[in-house]
Amino acid sequence: NEWEGAAMASWREYVFEGGGQLAEEGKAEVVQASVQDKVTSLLGEANDMLVEYIMLMISNCKAMGDVATDLTELIGEAQSLEFAEWLGEYLQGASELQGDGAADDAEEAGKAEADQGEAEGA
C-alpha cells in the first residue's frame, strides 16, 4: 500500500500537532466528521465509539492494512476492507491538499532511503 510509513507520518503531522494533541485549526474535526459519515453509510447507523477508535488509529499512524484487520471483528471483513481503502484514499487526498508538499517530501525521503540502501548493498 502506498499509504505507509513516511506518507502516513506526514498525514499525522498535517492533522495532529506534536505529542498527539489535536490541531486547533479544526483539521482533525473535519477528518472525524468524514469518518463518521463513512461509518454511518457502511453500518446504517452512527457509532461514536468506533469513530473514536479509528481516529486513534490515525493518530498512531496505523497502516491501512492494520486498520482493516483491526476493524474486521467489529464491522466485518468486506466492510473493513472497503473502509480502509476509502480512508487511505481520503487521507492521501487531504494531505495533498495541504499545499506544502509534505506528502511529496515524504515520498522523496522514502525514495532517498531506498536509493541509499541500494548503494550500500552494491
Short mmCIF file of N, CA and C in Angstrom, two decimals:
data_model
loop_
_atom_site.label_atom_id
_atom_site.label_comp_id
_atom_site.label_asym_id
_atom_site.label_seq_id
_atom_site.Cartn_x
_atom_site.Cartn_y
_atom_site.Cartn_z
N ASN A 1 0.84 -1.18 0.00
CA ASN A 1 0.00 0.00 0.00
C ASN A 1 0.88 1.24 0.00
N GLU A 2 0.53 2.21 -0.87
CA GLU A 2 1.35 3.41 -0.98
C GLU A 2 1.19 4.34 0.21
N TRP A 3 0.21 4.09 1.06
CA TRP A 3 -0.04 4.97 2.20
C TRP A 3 0.53 4.37 3.48
N GLU A 4 1.81 4.13 3.49
CA GLU A 4 2.50 3.52 4.61
C GLU A 4 3.62 4.45 5.06
N GLY A 5 4.18 4.18 6.23
CA GLY A 5 5.40 4.81 6.69
C GLY A 5 5.44 6.32 6.64
N ALA A 6 6.35 6.86 5.85
CA ALA A 6 6.60 8.30 5.82
C ALA A 6 5.37 9.08 5.37
N ALA A 7 4.62 8.56 4.41
CA ALA A 7 3.43 9.27 3.95
C ALA A 7 2.41 9.37 5.06
N MET A 8 2.21 8.31 5.83
CA MET A 8 1.28 8.35 6.95
C MET A 8 1.78 9.31 8.01
N ALA A 9 3.08 9.36 8.23
CA ALA A 9 3.64 10.29 9.21
C ALA A 9 3.38 11.73 8.78
N SER A 10 3.49 12.02 7.47
CA SER A 10 3.22 13.38 7.02
C SER A 10 1.75 13.71 7.22
N TRP A 11 0.88 12.72 7.04
CA TRP A 11 -0.54 12.96 7.30
C TRP A 11 -0.75 13.27 8.77
N ARG A 12 -0.09 12.51 9.64
CA ARG A 12 -0.24 12.74 11.07
C ARG A 12 0.19 14.16 11.43
N GLU A 13 1.29 14.63 10.84
CA GLU A 13 1.75 16.00 11.09
C GLU A 13 0.73 17.01 10.58
N TYR A 14 0.05 16.68 9.49
CA TYR A 14 -0.96 17.57 8.93
C TYR A 14 -2.15 17.71 9.88
N VAL A 15 -2.60 16.62 10.46
CA VAL A 15 -3.80 16.63 11.28
C VAL A 15 -3.52 16.92 12.74
N PHE A 16 -2.42 16.40 13.25
CA PHE A 16 -2.14 16.47 14.67
C PHE A 16 -0.89 17.26 14.95
N GLU A 17 -0.87 17.95 16.07
CA GLU A 17 0.34 18.64 16.50
C GLU A 17 1.17 17.67 17.31
N GLY A 18 2.39 18.06 17.67
CA GLY A 18 3.29 17.21 18.44
C GLY A 18 2.65 16.64 19.69
N GLY A 19 3.07 15.46 20.05
CA GLY A 19 2.56 14.80 21.26
C GLY A 19 1.17 14.24 21.11
N GLY A 20 0.67 14.17 19.87
CA GLY A 20 -0.65 13.58 19.67
C GLY A 20 -1.81 14.52 19.98
N GLN A 21 -1.53 15.78 20.26
CA GLN A 21 -2.61 16.73 20.54
C GLN A 21 -3.30 17.10 19.23
N LEU A 22 -4.61 17.22 19.27
CA LEU A 22 -5.35 17.59 18.07
C LEU A 22 -5.02 19.02 17.68
N ALA A 23 -4.86 19.26 16.39
CA ALA A 23 -4.58 20.60 15.89
C ALA A 23 -5.77 21.51 16.14
N GLU A 24 -5.48 22.76 16.46
CA GLU A 24 -6.54 23.72 16.74
C GLU A 24 -7.24 24.21 15.49
N GLU A 25 -6.62 24.05 14.32
CA GLU A 25 -7.19 24.57 13.09
C GLU A 25 -8.46 23.84 12.69
N GLY A 26 -8.81 22.78 13.36
CA GLY A 26 -10.03 22.05 13.06
C GLY A 26 -9.87 20.95 12.05
N LYS A 27 -8.63 20.64 11.66
CA LYS A 27 -8.41 19.59 10.66
C LYS A 27 -8.90 18.24 11.17
N ALA A 28 -8.59 17.93 12.41
CA ALA A 28 -9.00 16.64 12.96
C ALA A 28 -10.52 16.52 13.02
N GLU A 29 -11.19 17.63 13.30
CA GLU A 29 -12.64 17.61 13.36
C GLU A 29 -13.25 17.34 11.99
N VAL A 30 -12.61 17.88 10.95
CA VAL A 30 -13.08 17.64 9.59
C VAL A 30 -12.91 16.16 9.24
N VAL A 31 -11.75 15.61 9.58
CA VAL A 31 -11.49 14.19 9.33
C VAL A 31 -12.49 13.35 10.11
N GLN A 32 -12.69 13.69 11.37
CA GLN A 32 -13.60 12.91 12.22
C GLN A 32 -15.02 12.94 11.64
N ALA A 33 -15.47 14.09 11.15
CA ALA A 33 -16.80 14.18 10.55
C ALA A 33 -16.90 13.30 9.30
N SER A 34 -15.85 13.29 8.49
CA SER A 34 -15.84 12.45 7.29
C SER A 34 -15.85 10.97 7.65
N VAL A 35 -15.05 10.61 8.67
CA VAL A 35 -15.02 9.22 9.14
C VAL A 35 -16.40 8.83 9.66
N GLN A 36 -17.03 9.72 10.43
CA GLN A 36 -18.37 9.45 10.97
C GLN A 36 -19.37 9.22 9.84
N ASP A 37 -19.31 10.05 8.80
CA ASP A 37 -20.22 9.88 7.66
C ASP A 37 -20.01 8.54 6.98
N LYS A 38 -18.74 8.15 6.79
CA LYS A 38 -18.44 6.87 6.12
C LYS A 38 -18.89 5.69 6.97
N VAL A 39 -18.63 5.76 8.28
CA VAL A 39 -19.05 4.68 9.18
C VAL A 39 -20.58 4.56 9.16
N THR A 40 -21.26 5.69 9.19
CA THR A 40 -22.73 5.67 9.16
C THR A 40 -23.24 5.08 7.85
N SER A 41 -22.58 5.41 6.74
CA SER A 41 -23.03 4.86 5.46
C SER A 41 -22.77 3.35 5.38
N LEU A 42 -21.68 2.88 5.99
CA LEU A 42 -21.37 1.44 5.96
C LEU A 42 -22.28 0.64 6.89
N LEU A 43 -22.52 1.19 8.08
CA LEU A 43 -23.26 0.44 9.10
C LEU A 43 -24.74 0.76 9.16
N GLY A 44 -25.14 1.86 8.53
CA GLY A 44 -26.53 2.27 8.58
C GLY A 44 -26.90 3.00 9.85
N GLU A 45 -25.92 3.25 10.71
CA GLU A 45 -26.15 4.00 11.95
C GLU A 45 -24.83 4.59 12.43
N ALA A 46 -24.94 5.63 13.24
CA ALA A 46 -23.75 6.26 13.80
C ALA A 46 -23.16 5.39 14.90
N ASN A 47 -21.83 5.43 15.05
CA ASN A 47 -21.16 4.68 16.10
C ASN A 47 -19.97 5.52 16.58
N ASP A 48 -20.22 6.36 17.59
CA ASP A 48 -19.20 7.29 18.07
C ASP A 48 -17.96 6.59 18.61
N MET A 49 -18.16 5.46 19.29
CA MET A 49 -17.00 4.74 19.84
C MET A 49 -16.11 4.21 18.73
N LEU A 50 -16.69 3.71 17.66
CA LEU A 50 -15.92 3.21 16.52
C LEU A 50 -15.15 4.35 15.86
N VAL A 51 -15.79 5.49 15.72
CA VAL A 51 -15.13 6.65 15.12
C VAL A 51 -13.94 7.09 15.98
N GLU A 52 -14.11 7.12 17.29
CA GLU A 52 -13.00 7.48 18.18
C GLU A 52 -11.85 6.48 18.06
N TYR A 53 -12.18 5.20 17.93
CA TYR A 53 -11.16 4.17 17.76
C TYR A 53 -10.40 4.38 16.46
N ILE A 54 -11.12 4.71 15.39
CA ILE A 54 -10.49 4.95 14.09
C ILE A 54 -9.59 6.18 14.17
N MET A 55 -10.05 7.23 14.82
CA MET A 55 -9.23 8.44 14.97
C MET A 55 -7.96 8.12 15.76
N LEU A 56 -8.06 7.26 16.73
CA LEU A 56 -6.87 6.84 17.49
C LEU A 56 -5.90 6.09 16.59
N MET A 57 -6.41 5.22 15.72
CA MET A 57 -5.54 4.51 14.79
C MET A 57 -4.85 5.49 13.84
N ILE A 58 -5.57 6.51 13.40
CA ILE A 58 -4.96 7.53 12.52
C ILE A 58 -3.86 8.26 13.26
N SER A 59 -4.12 8.65 14.50
CA SER A 59 -3.11 9.41 15.26
C SER A 59 -1.89 8.56 15.56
N ASN A 60 -2.05 7.25 15.60
CA ASN A 60 -0.93 6.34 15.83
C ASN A 60 -0.28 5.87 14.53
N CYS A 61 -0.68 6.48 13.42
CA CYS A 61 -0.10 6.17 12.09
C CYS A 61 -0.22 4.70 11.72
N LYS A 62 -1.35 4.09 12.04
CA LYS A 62 -1.57 2.69 11.65
C LYS A 62 -1.61 2.56 10.14
N ALA A 63 -1.00 1.54 9.63
CA ALA A 63 -1.07 1.23 8.20
C ALA A 63 -2.50 0.82 7.87
N MET A 64 -2.92 1.08 6.64
CA MET A 64 -4.30 0.79 6.25
C MET A 64 -4.61 -0.71 6.34
N GLY A 65 -3.63 -1.55 6.08
CA GLY A 65 -3.84 -2.99 6.24
C GLY A 65 -4.14 -3.35 7.69
N ASP A 66 -3.45 -2.69 8.61
CA ASP A 66 -3.70 -2.92 10.03
C ASP A 66 -5.05 -2.37 10.45
N VAL A 67 -5.44 -1.24 9.88
CA VAL A 67 -6.76 -0.67 10.17
C VAL A 67 -7.83 -1.67 9.75
N ALA A 68 -7.71 -2.22 8.55
CA ALA A 68 -8.69 -3.20 8.06
C ALA A 68 -8.74 -4.42 8.97
N THR A 69 -7.57 -4.92 9.36
CA THR A 69 -7.52 -6.10 10.24
C THR A 69 -8.17 -5.81 11.59
N ASP A 70 -7.85 -4.65 12.17
CA ASP A 70 -8.40 -4.30 13.47
C ASP A 70 -9.92 -4.09 13.44
N LEU A 71 -10.43 -3.65 12.30
CA LEU A 71 -11.87 -3.40 12.19
C LEU A 71 -12.68 -4.62 11.80
N THR A 72 -12.02 -5.68 11.30
CA THR A 72 -12.73 -6.85 10.79
C THR A 72 -13.69 -7.44 11.82
N GLU A 73 -13.23 -7.63 13.05
CA GLU A 73 -14.11 -8.22 14.08
C GLU A 73 -15.26 -7.29 14.46
N LEU A 74 -15.07 -5.99 14.25
CA LEU A 74 -16.08 -5.03 14.66
C LEU A 74 -17.15 -4.78 13.61
N ILE A 75 -16.74 -4.76 12.32
CA ILE A 75 -17.71 -4.43 11.27
C ILE A 75 -17.75 -5.43 10.13
N GLY A 76 -16.94 -6.47 10.19
CA GLY A 76 -16.93 -7.48 9.15
C GLY A 76 -15.81 -7.23 8.14
N GLU A 77 -15.40 -8.32 7.48
CA GLU A 77 -14.25 -8.24 6.59
C GLU A 77 -14.49 -7.34 5.38
N ALA A 78 -15.60 -7.52 4.69
CA ALA A 78 -15.86 -6.73 3.48
C ALA A 78 -15.94 -5.25 3.81
N GLN A 79 -16.66 -4.92 4.87
CA GLN A 79 -16.81 -3.51 5.24
C GLN A 79 -15.49 -2.92 5.75
N SER A 80 -14.70 -3.71 6.47
CA SER A 80 -13.43 -3.18 6.97
C SER A 80 -12.46 -2.92 5.82
N LEU A 81 -12.45 -3.80 4.81
CA LEU A 81 -11.59 -3.57 3.65
C LEU A 81 -12.05 -2.35 2.85
N GLU A 82 -13.34 -2.22 2.67
CA GLU A 82 -13.88 -1.06 1.96
C GLU A 82 -13.54 0.23 2.71
N PHE A 83 -13.71 0.20 4.04
CA PHE A 83 -13.43 1.39 4.84
C PHE A 83 -11.95 1.75 4.78
N ALA A 84 -11.06 0.78 4.94
CA ALA A 84 -9.63 1.05 4.94
C ALA A 84 -9.18 1.61 3.59
N GLU A 85 -9.74 1.08 2.50
CA GLU A 85 -9.41 1.61 1.18
C GLU A 85 -9.87 3.06 1.06
N TRP A 86 -11.10 3.33 1.49
CA TRP A 86 -11.62 4.70 1.46
C TRP A 86 -10.76 5.62 2.33
N LEU A 87 -10.42 5.17 3.53
CA LEU A 87 -9.65 6.00 4.46
C LEU A 87 -8.28 6.35 3.88
N GLY A 88 -7.60 5.37 3.32
CA GLY A 88 -6.30 5.62 2.72
C GLY A 88 -6.38 6.66 1.62
N GLU A 89 -7.39 6.53 0.75
CA GLU A 89 -7.57 7.49 -0.34
C GLU A 89 -7.94 8.87 0.20
N TYR A 90 -8.81 8.89 1.21
CA TYR A 90 -9.23 10.15 1.81
C TYR A 90 -8.04 10.87 2.46
N LEU A 91 -7.25 10.15 3.25
CA LEU A 91 -6.12 10.77 3.92
C LEU A 91 -5.07 11.24 2.93
N GLN A 92 -4.83 10.46 1.89
CA GLN A 92 -3.86 10.86 0.89
C GLN A 92 -4.34 12.13 0.18
N GLY A 93 -5.59 12.16 -0.20
CA GLY A 93 -6.14 13.35 -0.86
C GLY A 93 -6.09 14.57 0.03
N ALA A 94 -6.42 14.42 1.31
CA ALA A 94 -6.39 15.54 2.24
C ALA A 94 -4.97 16.04 2.45
N SER A 95 -4.03 15.14 2.52
CA SER A 95 -2.64 15.52 2.71
C SER A 95 -2.12 16.27 1.50
N GLU A 96 -2.50 15.84 0.31
CA GLU A 96 -2.06 16.52 -0.91
C GLU A 96 -2.66 17.91 -1.03
N LEU A 97 -3.85 18.13 -0.43
CA LEU A 97 -4.50 19.43 -0.48
C LEU A 97 -3.83 20.47 0.40
N GLN A 98 -3.00 20.03 1.34
CA GLN A 98 -2.41 20.99 2.26
C GLN A 98 -1.48 21.97 1.56
N GLY A 99 -0.96 21.60 0.39
CA GLY A 99 -0.24 22.54 -0.42
C GLY A 99 1.19 22.81 -0.02
N ASP A 100 1.70 22.21 1.05
CA ASP A 100 3.08 22.49 1.42
C ASP A 100 4.04 21.40 0.97
N GLY A 101 3.51 20.41 0.25
CA GLY A 101 4.37 19.38 -0.31
C GLY A 101 4.85 18.34 0.68
N ALA A 102 4.22 18.23 1.86
CA ALA A 102 4.69 17.26 2.85
C ALA A 102 4.60 15.84 2.33
N ALA A 103 3.53 15.53 1.60
CA ALA A 103 3.40 14.17 1.07
C ALA A 103 4.50 13.91 0.03
N ASP A 104 4.77 14.92 -0.82
CA ASP A 104 5.84 14.76 -1.79
C ASP A 104 7.19 14.62 -1.10
N ASP A 105 7.40 15.41 -0.03
CA ASP A 105 8.65 15.32 0.73
C ASP A 105 8.81 13.94 1.33
N ALA A 106 7.72 13.39 1.86
CA ALA A 106 7.77 12.06 2.46
C ALA A 106 8.08 11.01 1.41
N GLU A 107 7.46 11.16 0.23
CA GLU A 107 7.72 10.21 -0.86
C GLU A 107 9.19 10.30 -1.29
N GLU A 108 9.71 11.51 -1.42
CA GLU A 108 11.10 11.71 -1.79
C GLU A 108 12.04 11.12 -0.73
N ALA A 109 11.68 11.30 0.55
CA ALA A 109 12.50 10.74 1.62
C ALA A 109 12.54 9.22 1.52
N GLY A 110 11.39 8.61 1.21
CA GLY A 110 11.34 7.16 1.05
C GLY A 110 12.19 6.69 -0.12
N LYS A 111 12.15 7.43 -1.23
CA LYS A 111 12.97 7.08 -2.39
C LYS A 111 14.45 7.24 -2.07
N ALA A 112 14.81 8.30 -1.33
CA ALA A 112 16.21 8.52 -0.97
C ALA A 112 16.73 7.38 -0.09
N GLU A 113 15.88 6.93 0.85
CA GLU A 113 16.28 5.81 1.72
C GLU A 113 16.49 4.54 0.88
N ALA A 114 15.60 4.31 -0.09
CA ALA A 114 15.73 3.12 -0.95
C ALA A 114 16.99 3.21 -1.78
N ASP A 115 17.26 4.39 -2.33
CA ASP A 115 18.48 4.59 -3.13
C ASP A 115 19.73 4.36 -2.28
N GLN A 116 19.70 4.87 -1.05
CA GLN A 116 20.85 4.71 -0.14
C GLN A 116 21.05 3.23 0.18
N GLY A 117 19.94 2.51 0.40
CA GLY A 117 20.05 1.07 0.68
C GLY A 117 20.63 0.31 -0.48
N GLU A 118 20.25 0.70 -1.72
CA GLU A 118 20.80 0.05 -2.90
C GLU A 118 22.28 0.35 -3.05
N ALA A 119 22.67 1.58 -2.75
CA ALA A 119 24.08 1.98 -2.87
C ALA A 119 24.94 1.24 -1.85
N GLU A 120 24.39 1.06 -0.65
CA GLU A 120 25.14 0.34 0.38
C GLU A 120 25.27 -1.15 0.06
N GLY A 121 24.25 -1.68 -0.62
CA GLY A 121 24.27 -3.10 -0.97
C GLY A 121 25.18 -3.41 -2.14
N ALA A 122 25.56 -2.39 -2.90
CA ALA A 122 26.38 -2.59 -4.10
C ALA A 122 27.86 -2.69 -3.77
#
